[in-house]
Coordinates of C-alpha atoms in Angstrom, one line a residue:
A1 CA -11.3 -28.6 -29.8
V2 CA -12.1 -25.0 -32.5
V3 CA -10.6 -23.0 -30.1
E4 CA -7.3 -24.8 -30.5
N5 CA -7.8 -26.2 -33.6
M6 CA -9.4 -23.3 -35.9
P7 CA -8.3 -19.6 -34.1
A8 CA -7.9 -17.4 -36.2
F9 CA -11.1 -17.9 -37.6
L10 CA -13.5 -17.3 -34.4
A11 CA -12.8 -13.2 -34.4
P12 CA -17.1 -12.4 -36.0
S13 CA -17.9 -15.4 -32.3
L14 CA -15.9 -13.5 -29.5
P15 CA -18.8 -10.6 -28.6
P16 CA -20.4 -14.4 -28.0
L17 CA -17.7 -16.4 -26.3
F18 CA -16.9 -14.1 -24.3
A19 CA -20.9 -13.2 -23.1
V20 CA -20.7 -16.7 -22.0
V21 CA -17.5 -16.7 -20.4
L22 CA -18.1 -13.8 -18.7
S23 CA -21.1 -14.4 -18.1
P24 CA -21.6 -13.7 -13.8
R25 CA -24.6 -15.8 -14.0
V26 CA -22.8 -18.8 -15.7
H27 CA -19.4 -18.5 -13.0
A28 CA -21.9 -18.0 -9.8
I29 CA -24.2 -20.8 -10.8
S30 CA -25.5 -22.4 -7.2
A31 CA -25.2 -26.1 -6.9
D32 CA -27.9 -26.4 -4.7
V33 CA -30.4 -26.0 -8.3
V34 CA -28.9 -27.4 -10.9
G35 CA -26.6 -30.3 -9.2
A36 CA -22.9 -30.1 -7.3
D37 CA -21.7 -31.7 -11.0
L38 CA -23.1 -29.9 -12.3
A39 CA -22.4 -26.8 -11.5
A40 CA -18.8 -28.4 -11.2
Q41 CA -18.6 -28.9 -14.2
V42 CA -19.5 -25.7 -15.3
R43 CA -17.1 -23.7 -14.4
Q44 CA -14.5 -26.0 -15.3
K45 CA -16.0 -26.0 -18.6
T46 CA -15.7 -21.9 -19.0
D47 CA -12.6 -22.0 -17.6
L48 CA -10.9 -23.9 -20.2
V49 CA -12.7 -21.6 -22.6
A50 CA -11.2 -19.3 -20.9
G51 CA -7.4 -20.1 -21.3
A52 CA -8.2 -21.5 -24.8
L53 CA -9.5 -18.2 -25.4
A54 CA -6.3 -16.5 -24.1
R55 CA -3.4 -18.7 -25.3
C56 CA -4.5 -20.0 -29.2
I57 CA -5.9 -16.5 -30.7
P58 CA -4.6 -14.6 -32.5
P59 CA -3.6 -11.3 -29.8
R60 CA -4.5 -8.6 -33.0
Q61 CA -8.4 -9.8 -32.9
L62 CA -7.9 -11.5 -29.8
L63 CA -7.0 -8.1 -27.4
P64 CA -9.1 -4.9 -29.4
A65 CA -12.0 -7.9 -29.0
Q66 CA -10.7 -8.2 -25.4
F67 CA -10.7 -4.1 -25.1
A68 CA -14.0 -3.3 -26.6
Y69 CA -16.1 -5.9 -25.0
F70 CA -14.8 -3.6 -22.1
Q71 CA -15.7 -0.6 -23.4
R72 CA -19.3 -1.1 -24.8
E73 CA -20.8 -4.3 -22.3
I74 CA -19.8 -3.9 -19.3
S75 CA -17.6 -1.2 -18.2
T76 CA -20.6 -0.5 -15.2
D77 CA -20.9 -3.6 -14.1
P78 CA -18.0 -5.2 -11.5
A79 CA -18.1 -8.8 -12.0
S80 CA -18.1 -8.7 -15.2
A81 CA -14.9 -6.6 -15.4
C82 CA -13.9 -9.0 -12.2
L83 CA -13.9 -11.5 -15.0
L84 CA -12.8 -9.6 -17.8
A85 CA -10.1 -8.7 -15.8
E86 CA -8.5 -11.9 -14.8
F87 CA -9.1 -13.0 -18.3
V88 CA -6.9 -10.3 -19.6
G89 CA -4.1 -11.2 -16.7
R90 CA -4.9 -14.5 -18.3
T91 CA -3.8 -13.4 -22.1
A92 CA -1.0 -11.4 -21.0
A93 CA 0.9 -14.1 -19.4
A94 CA 0.2 -16.0 -22.4
L95 CA 1.9 -13.5 -25.0
P96 CA 5.3 -14.6 -26.4
R97 CA 7.8 -12.2 -26.1
A98 CA 7.6 -10.5 -29.7
Q99 CA 4.0 -9.5 -28.6
L100 CA 4.4 -8.7 -26.1
E101 CA 6.6 -5.9 -26.5
Q102 CA 4.4 -4.6 -29.4
F103 CA 1.1 -5.0 -27.4
Y104 CA 2.0 -3.8 -24.1
K105 CA 1.5 -0.4 -24.8
P106 CA -2.7 -0.9 -24.7
L107 CA -2.5 -3.4 -21.9
F108 CA -1.0 -1.0 -19.6
K109 CA -3.8 1.8 -21.0
F110 CA -6.6 -1.0 -20.5
F111 CA -5.7 -1.9 -17.0
L112 CA -5.2 2.3 -15.9
T113 CA -9.3 2.1 -17.8
V114 CA -10.5 -0.5 -15.1
F115 CA -8.0 0.6 -12.0
D116 CA -11.1 3.5 -13.1
F117 CA -14.4 1.7 -13.1
G118 CA -15.4 4.0 -9.8
R119 CA -15.9 6.6 -12.1
N120 CA -17.9 5.4 -14.4
A121 CA -20.1 2.4 -11.8
F122 CA -23.2 3.3 -11.1
A123 CA -24.0 5.9 -8.0
E124 CA -25.6 2.0 -6.3
T125 CA -22.4 -0.4 -7.0
S126 CA -20.9 -0.9 -3.5
V127 CA -17.7 -0.1 -1.5
D128 CA -17.0 -3.7 -1.8
Q129 CA -17.8 -4.1 -5.5
L130 CA -15.1 -1.3 -7.0
R131 CA -13.0 -2.7 -4.8
S132 CA -13.3 -6.5 -6.1
V133 CA -12.9 -5.1 -9.1
E134 CA -10.5 -3.0 -7.8
D135 CA -8.6 -6.4 -5.9
A136 CA -9.4 -8.4 -9.9
A137 CA -7.3 -6.1 -11.8
L138 CA -4.1 -5.6 -9.3
S139 CA -4.3 -9.4 -9.9
A140 CA -3.8 -9.5 -13.2
F141 CA -1.8 -6.8 -13.8
M142 CA 0.7 -8.1 -11.6
R143 CA 0.9 -11.1 -14.3
F144 CA 1.3 -8.8 -16.7
V145 CA 4.0 -5.4 -15.9
V146 CA 6.4 -8.6 -13.9
R147 CA 7.1 -10.1 -18.0
L148 CA 8.6 -6.7 -18.4
N149 CA 12.4 -6.3 -19.1
E150 CA 13.3 -2.4 -17.3
N151 CA 13.5 -1.0 -20.8
L152 CA 9.6 -1.6 -20.9
F153 CA 8.7 -1.6 -18.2
R154 CA 10.8 1.8 -16.4
P155 CA 8.4 4.4 -18.9
L156 CA 5.8 2.9 -17.2
F157 CA 6.0 3.5 -14.5
L158 CA 6.8 6.9 -14.5
S159 CA 3.4 6.5 -16.3
F160 CA 1.5 5.5 -13.4
V161 CA 2.9 7.5 -11.4
E162 CA 1.8 10.9 -13.7
W163 CA -2.1 8.5 -14.1
A164 CA -1.4 8.6 -9.9
T165 CA -0.7 12.8 -9.1
A166 CA -2.2 14.7 -12.2
D167 CA -4.4 16.9 -10.4
H168 CA -8.1 15.6 -11.2
S169 CA -11.2 17.8 -9.7
D170 CA -11.7 21.7 -10.2
D171 CA -9.4 22.2 -7.2
G172 CA -6.5 20.7 -7.5
R173 CA -6.3 17.9 -5.5
V174 CA -4.5 15.0 -6.3
S175 CA -7.4 11.2 -6.8
E176 CA -7.1 9.4 -3.8
T177 CA -8.6 6.2 -5.8
R178 CA -5.2 6.4 -8.4
L179 CA -2.6 7.5 -5.3
R180 CA -4.3 4.2 -3.5
V181 CA -4.7 1.7 -6.6
F182 CA -0.7 2.8 -7.2
Y183 CA 0.4 1.9 -3.8
R184 CA -1.5 -0.9 -3.6
T185 CA 0.1 -1.5 -6.5
L186 CA 3.1 -0.8 -5.4
N187 CA 3.3 -2.8 -2.9
V188 CA 2.5 -5.6 -4.0
L189 CA 5.9 -5.4 -6.4
F190 CA 7.8 -4.7 -3.6
D191 CA 6.6 -8.2 -2.4
K192 CA 7.5 -9.8 -5.6
L193 CA 10.2 -7.8 -7.1
K194 CA 12.0 -6.6 -3.9
S195 CA 15.2 -4.8 -4.7
I196 CA 14.2 -4.4 -7.8
V197 CA 11.3 -2.1 -7.2
A198 CA 13.3 0.7 -4.4
P199 CA 14.8 2.5 -7.3
Y200 CA 11.6 3.8 -8.9
Y201 CA 11.3 5.2 -5.2
S202 CA 12.5 8.1 -5.4
S203 CA 10.5 8.8 -8.1
V204 CA 7.4 9.3 -5.6
L205 CA 9.0 9.7 -2.7
D206 CA 7.7 14.3 -2.8
T207 CA 4.1 12.6 -3.2
T208 CA 4.4 10.0 0.0
A209 CA 6.1 13.4 1.8
T210 CA 2.9 15.7 -0.1
Q211 CA 0.3 12.8 1.4
L212 CA 1.7 12.1 4.6
E213 CA 1.6 15.8 5.2
R214 CA -1.7 15.6 5.5
F215 CA -2.3 13.1 7.8
G216 CA 0.2 13.8 9.6
V217 CA -0.8 16.1 12.8
A218 CA 2.0 17.8 14.0
L219 CA 0.9 19.7 17.3
D220 CA 1.2 17.7 20.1
S221 CA -0.9 19.4 23.0
I222 CA -4.6 18.1 23.0
E223 CA -6.5 21.7 22.0
L224 CA -4.0 22.2 19.2
Q225 CA -5.8 19.3 17.9
E226 CA -8.3 19.8 18.0
E227 CA -8.4 22.9 16.2
A228 CA -6.1 21.0 13.6
N229 CA -8.8 18.6 13.6
R230 CA -11.1 22.3 12.4
F231 CA -8.9 22.2 8.7
E232 CA -10.2 17.8 8.6
V233 CA -7.0 16.0 8.8
P234 CA -8.6 13.5 7.4
V235 CA -9.3 10.0 9.3
P236 CA -6.2 7.4 7.9
S237 CA -7.4 5.4 5.8
D238 CA -6.7 1.9 3.3
L239 CA -4.3 5.0 0.9
W240 CA -2.3 6.3 4.4
S241 CA -2.0 2.3 5.7
A242 CA -0.4 1.5 1.4
I243 CA 1.0 4.8 1.5
V244 CA 2.9 3.5 5.0
Q245 CA 3.8 0.3 4.1
S246 CA 5.2 1.2 1.2
L247 CA 7.5 4.0 2.7
Y248 CA 8.8 0.4 4.4
Y249 CA 9.2 -1.7 1.5
S250 CA 11.5 0.8 0.6
A251 CA 13.4 0.9 3.7
L252 CA 13.8 -3.2 3.9
Y253 CA 14.6 -3.5 0.3
D254 CA 16.9 -0.3 -0.6
T255 CA 19.9 -2.3 -1.3
S256 CA 22.6 0.7 -0.3
A257 CA 21.7 -0.4 3.6
S258 CA 23.0 3.4 4.5
A259 CA 23.1 7.2 4.1
T260 CA 26.4 6.7 3.5
S261 CA 25.9 5.0 -0.2
A262 CA 25.6 6.0 -3.6
G263 CA 22.6 5.8 -5.6
G264 CA 19.7 4.8 -3.4
V265 CA 17.0 5.6 -1.7
W266 CA 16.9 6.5 1.6
S267 CA 19.6 9.0 1.3
E268 CA 19.7 12.0 4.3
Q269 CA 18.2 14.4 1.7
N270 CA 15.9 12.2 1.4
F271 CA 15.4 11.0 5.2
R272 CA 15.2 14.3 5.6
K273 CA 12.1 15.0 3.3
I274 CA 9.9 12.0 5.2
H275 CA 11.1 11.5 8.8
R276 CA 9.1 14.0 10.5
H277 CA 5.9 14.1 9.2
L278 CA 5.9 10.1 9.2
V279 CA 6.4 11.1 12.9
N280 CA 3.8 12.6 13.3
Q281 CA 1.4 10.4 12.1
L282 CA 2.3 9.3 16.0
A283 CA -0.2 12.2 16.4
N284 CA -3.1 11.1 14.6
T285 CA -5.3 10.2 16.5
K286 CA -8.5 10.2 14.9
T287 CA -10.4 6.8 13.7
P288 CA -14.0 5.9 12.1
A289 CA -17.3 7.3 12.5
D290 CA -18.8 4.2 13.2
I291 CA -16.0 3.6 16.5
S292 CA -17.8 4.9 18.8
S293 CA -16.5 3.6 22.2
S294 CA -13.4 5.0 23.1
S295 CA -11.8 1.9 24.2
S296 CA -12.9 0.5 20.1
A297 CA -11.4 3.5 19.0
Y298 CA -7.9 3.3 21.2
D299 CA -7.6 -0.6 20.3
Q300 CA -7.6 0.8 16.9
Y301 CA -5.3 3.5 17.0
V302 CA -3.0 0.7 18.4
G303 CA -3.7 -1.6 16.0
R304 CA -2.1 0.8 13.2
V305 CA 0.9 1.5 15.0
R306 CA 2.2 -1.8 16.0
E307 CA 1.0 -2.9 12.2
Y308 CA 1.7 -0.5 10.2
L309 CA 3.7 2.9 12.1
A310 CA 6.3 1.0 14.4
P311 CA 7.8 -1.0 11.7
A312 CA 7.6 2.0 9.7
I313 CA 9.6 4.5 11.6
S314 CA 11.7 2.0 13.2
Q315 CA 13.1 -0.1 8.6
L316 CA 13.6 3.3 8.2
A317 CA 16.3 3.5 11.4
V318 CA 17.8 0.5 9.7
A319 CA 17.7 1.7 6.3
M320 CA 19.6 5.2 7.0
G321 CA 22.4 3.2 9.7
N322 CA 23.4 6.5 10.8
D323 CA 23.7 7.5 14.3
A324 CA 23.4 10.8 13.2
M325 CA 20.4 9.6 11.6
W326 CA 19.5 7.9 14.4
K327 CA 19.5 10.6 16.8
S328 CA 17.4 13.1 14.6
L329 CA 14.6 10.6 14.2
N330 CA 14.2 9.1 18.4
H331 CA 14.3 12.6 19.4
E332 CA 11.5 13.3 17.3
V333 CA 9.9 10.3 18.7
L334 CA 10.3 10.9 22.1
M335 CA 8.4 14.2 21.8
K336 CA 5.3 13.0 21.2
S337 CA 6.0 10.5 24.2
R338 CA 5.0 14.5 25.8
S339 CA 1.6 14.9 24.3
D340 CA -1.7 15.5 26.2
D341 CA -3.1 12.5 24.6
P342 CA -2.6 9.3 26.3
R343 CA -2.3 7.2 22.9
V344 CA 0.3 9.1 21.7
R345 CA 2.3 9.0 24.6
V346 CA 1.9 4.8 23.7
G347 CA 2.3 5.3 20.5
A348 CA 5.5 6.6 21.4
M349 CA 6.8 3.6 23.0
L350 CA 5.2 1.5 20.5
V351 CA 7.9 3.1 18.0
V352 CA 10.6 3.1 20.7
Q353 CA 10.3 -1.0 21.4
A354 CA 10.2 -1.6 17.3
F355 CA 13.3 0.7 17.4
Y356 CA 15.4 -1.9 19.5
E357 CA 13.6 -4.7 18.6
R358 CA 15.3 -3.9 14.3
L359 CA 18.2 -2.8 15.7
G360 CA 19.4 -4.1 19.6
E361 CA 22.4 -3.1 20.6
E362 CA 23.9 -0.6 17.9
F363 CA 21.2 1.4 19.2
L364 CA 22.1 1.6 22.9
I365 CA 24.1 4.3 21.9
L366 CA 21.1 7.1 22.5
L367 CA 20.1 5.0 25.1
P368 CA 21.5 7.7 27.5
E369 CA 18.8 10.6 26.5
T370 CA 15.9 8.4 26.4
I371 CA 16.2 7.6 29.8
P372 CA 14.0 10.3 31.2
Y373 CA 10.9 10.2 28.9
L374 CA 11.5 7.1 30.6
A375 CA 10.9 7.5 33.8
E376 CA 8.0 10.8 33.2
L377 CA 6.0 8.1 31.6
L378 CA 6.3 5.5 34.5
E379 CA 4.3 8.1 36.6
D380 CA 1.6 8.9 33.9
D381 CA -1.5 9.1 35.2
D382 CA -2.7 6.7 33.0
S383 CA -2.3 2.8 33.2
R384 CA -2.1 2.7 29.6
V385 CA 1.1 4.6 28.9
E386 CA 2.7 3.0 31.9
R387 CA 2.3 -0.7 30.4
V388 CA 3.1 0.0 27.5
T389 CA 6.1 1.8 29.2
Q390 CA 7.5 -1.3 31.1
E391 CA 7.4 -3.0 28.4
T392 CA 9.2 -1.0 26.9
I393 CA 12.3 -1.2 29.6
K394 CA 12.7 -5.0 29.8
V395 CA 12.9 -4.8 25.5
I396 CA 15.8 -2.1 26.1
E397 CA 17.3 -4.7 28.7
S398 CA 17.3 -8.0 26.7
Y399 CA 19.9 -5.9 24.8
L400 CA 21.6 -3.6 27.4
G401 CA 22.4 -6.6 29.6
E402 CA 21.1 -4.9 33.0
S403 CA 18.0 -3.4 34.8
L404 CA 18.1 0.0 34.0
Q405 CA 16.1 0.9 37.7
S406 CA 19.3 2.1 38.8
Y407 CA 18.6 4.8 35.8
L408 CA 15.2 5.1 36.2
K409 CA 15.2 7.2 40.1

């Protein structure tokens, strides 16, 4: 009641109020210690106070106090940082339009500071704790950013790109943490705003190409791949997943729908910039060091092809809507089916399956050049390759309307 009836007089008391509202001990109070009813009441009352502060305290008082509290009290405390990020997100969501336009720049700067939490955290802060801060900040950031109109959003997005892609180390490497945050945020924006976000992807295509080149393996023999591995081709990480998923979304929501349309993301020039690097991800079979057995390594590789690579490559084909581009993309994938590594051969077949599942009968125009590769793989020494090839043939036959067996002999 005090917060709602006399908000202007509470400015000096905000830090002590924050200490309670943002206390991990209060939020984690155990029902085993105080009883289930009391624990629920404490959490409910704390949430009500936080909501009242976000709604009622004038932003010119509340926001600077929140920002200062982060820097002074909790810039190295992951649990409190999560709570404050959520609190600031509620505040941003409650701002009237005029005040949102007044405070959007300091809000954006605050979220970038929280996204950089790992730089200032104590060494004993775990990866899970850092990720929890990132998740909380991302959720709160979305409550803020979806309220911005295009005139406000565009310059912030370009600043976000610059923040994520600037060199941050003595050797000129870009921060992988910042890139991961950026691409994860971009994917959430795609999920919420869809085609509205797609045109902005052009501003990150060069960064996407550079990162895919870093993760990709262009060499097809195991011996050459092992040589490439000595140059530390990285294991596909959360950053890799976010980048490939962003490509999928950009192709899915590019309303130009074809390489001949003006103004779309996926022009022929941009396709040429990306497609080979994307297909080269098939040859990166590296897995984390804690994946010891060959079966687990195989399952993880196939899992990421099914979840990320096959959808992204096939959706890129859909976005292009162009026979010449399809031919180029299909050829790159089919060449991977001649890799010395059976996992890569399986991966190539999974992508071919995805082509037909996404494009159906339209993709049959490329069947004549695909058949020789299918015939080779049916004779493969690895049973997993042979099995996936049989599955691919069945998918193709479902659109062709007849058996391929006479063509494969």
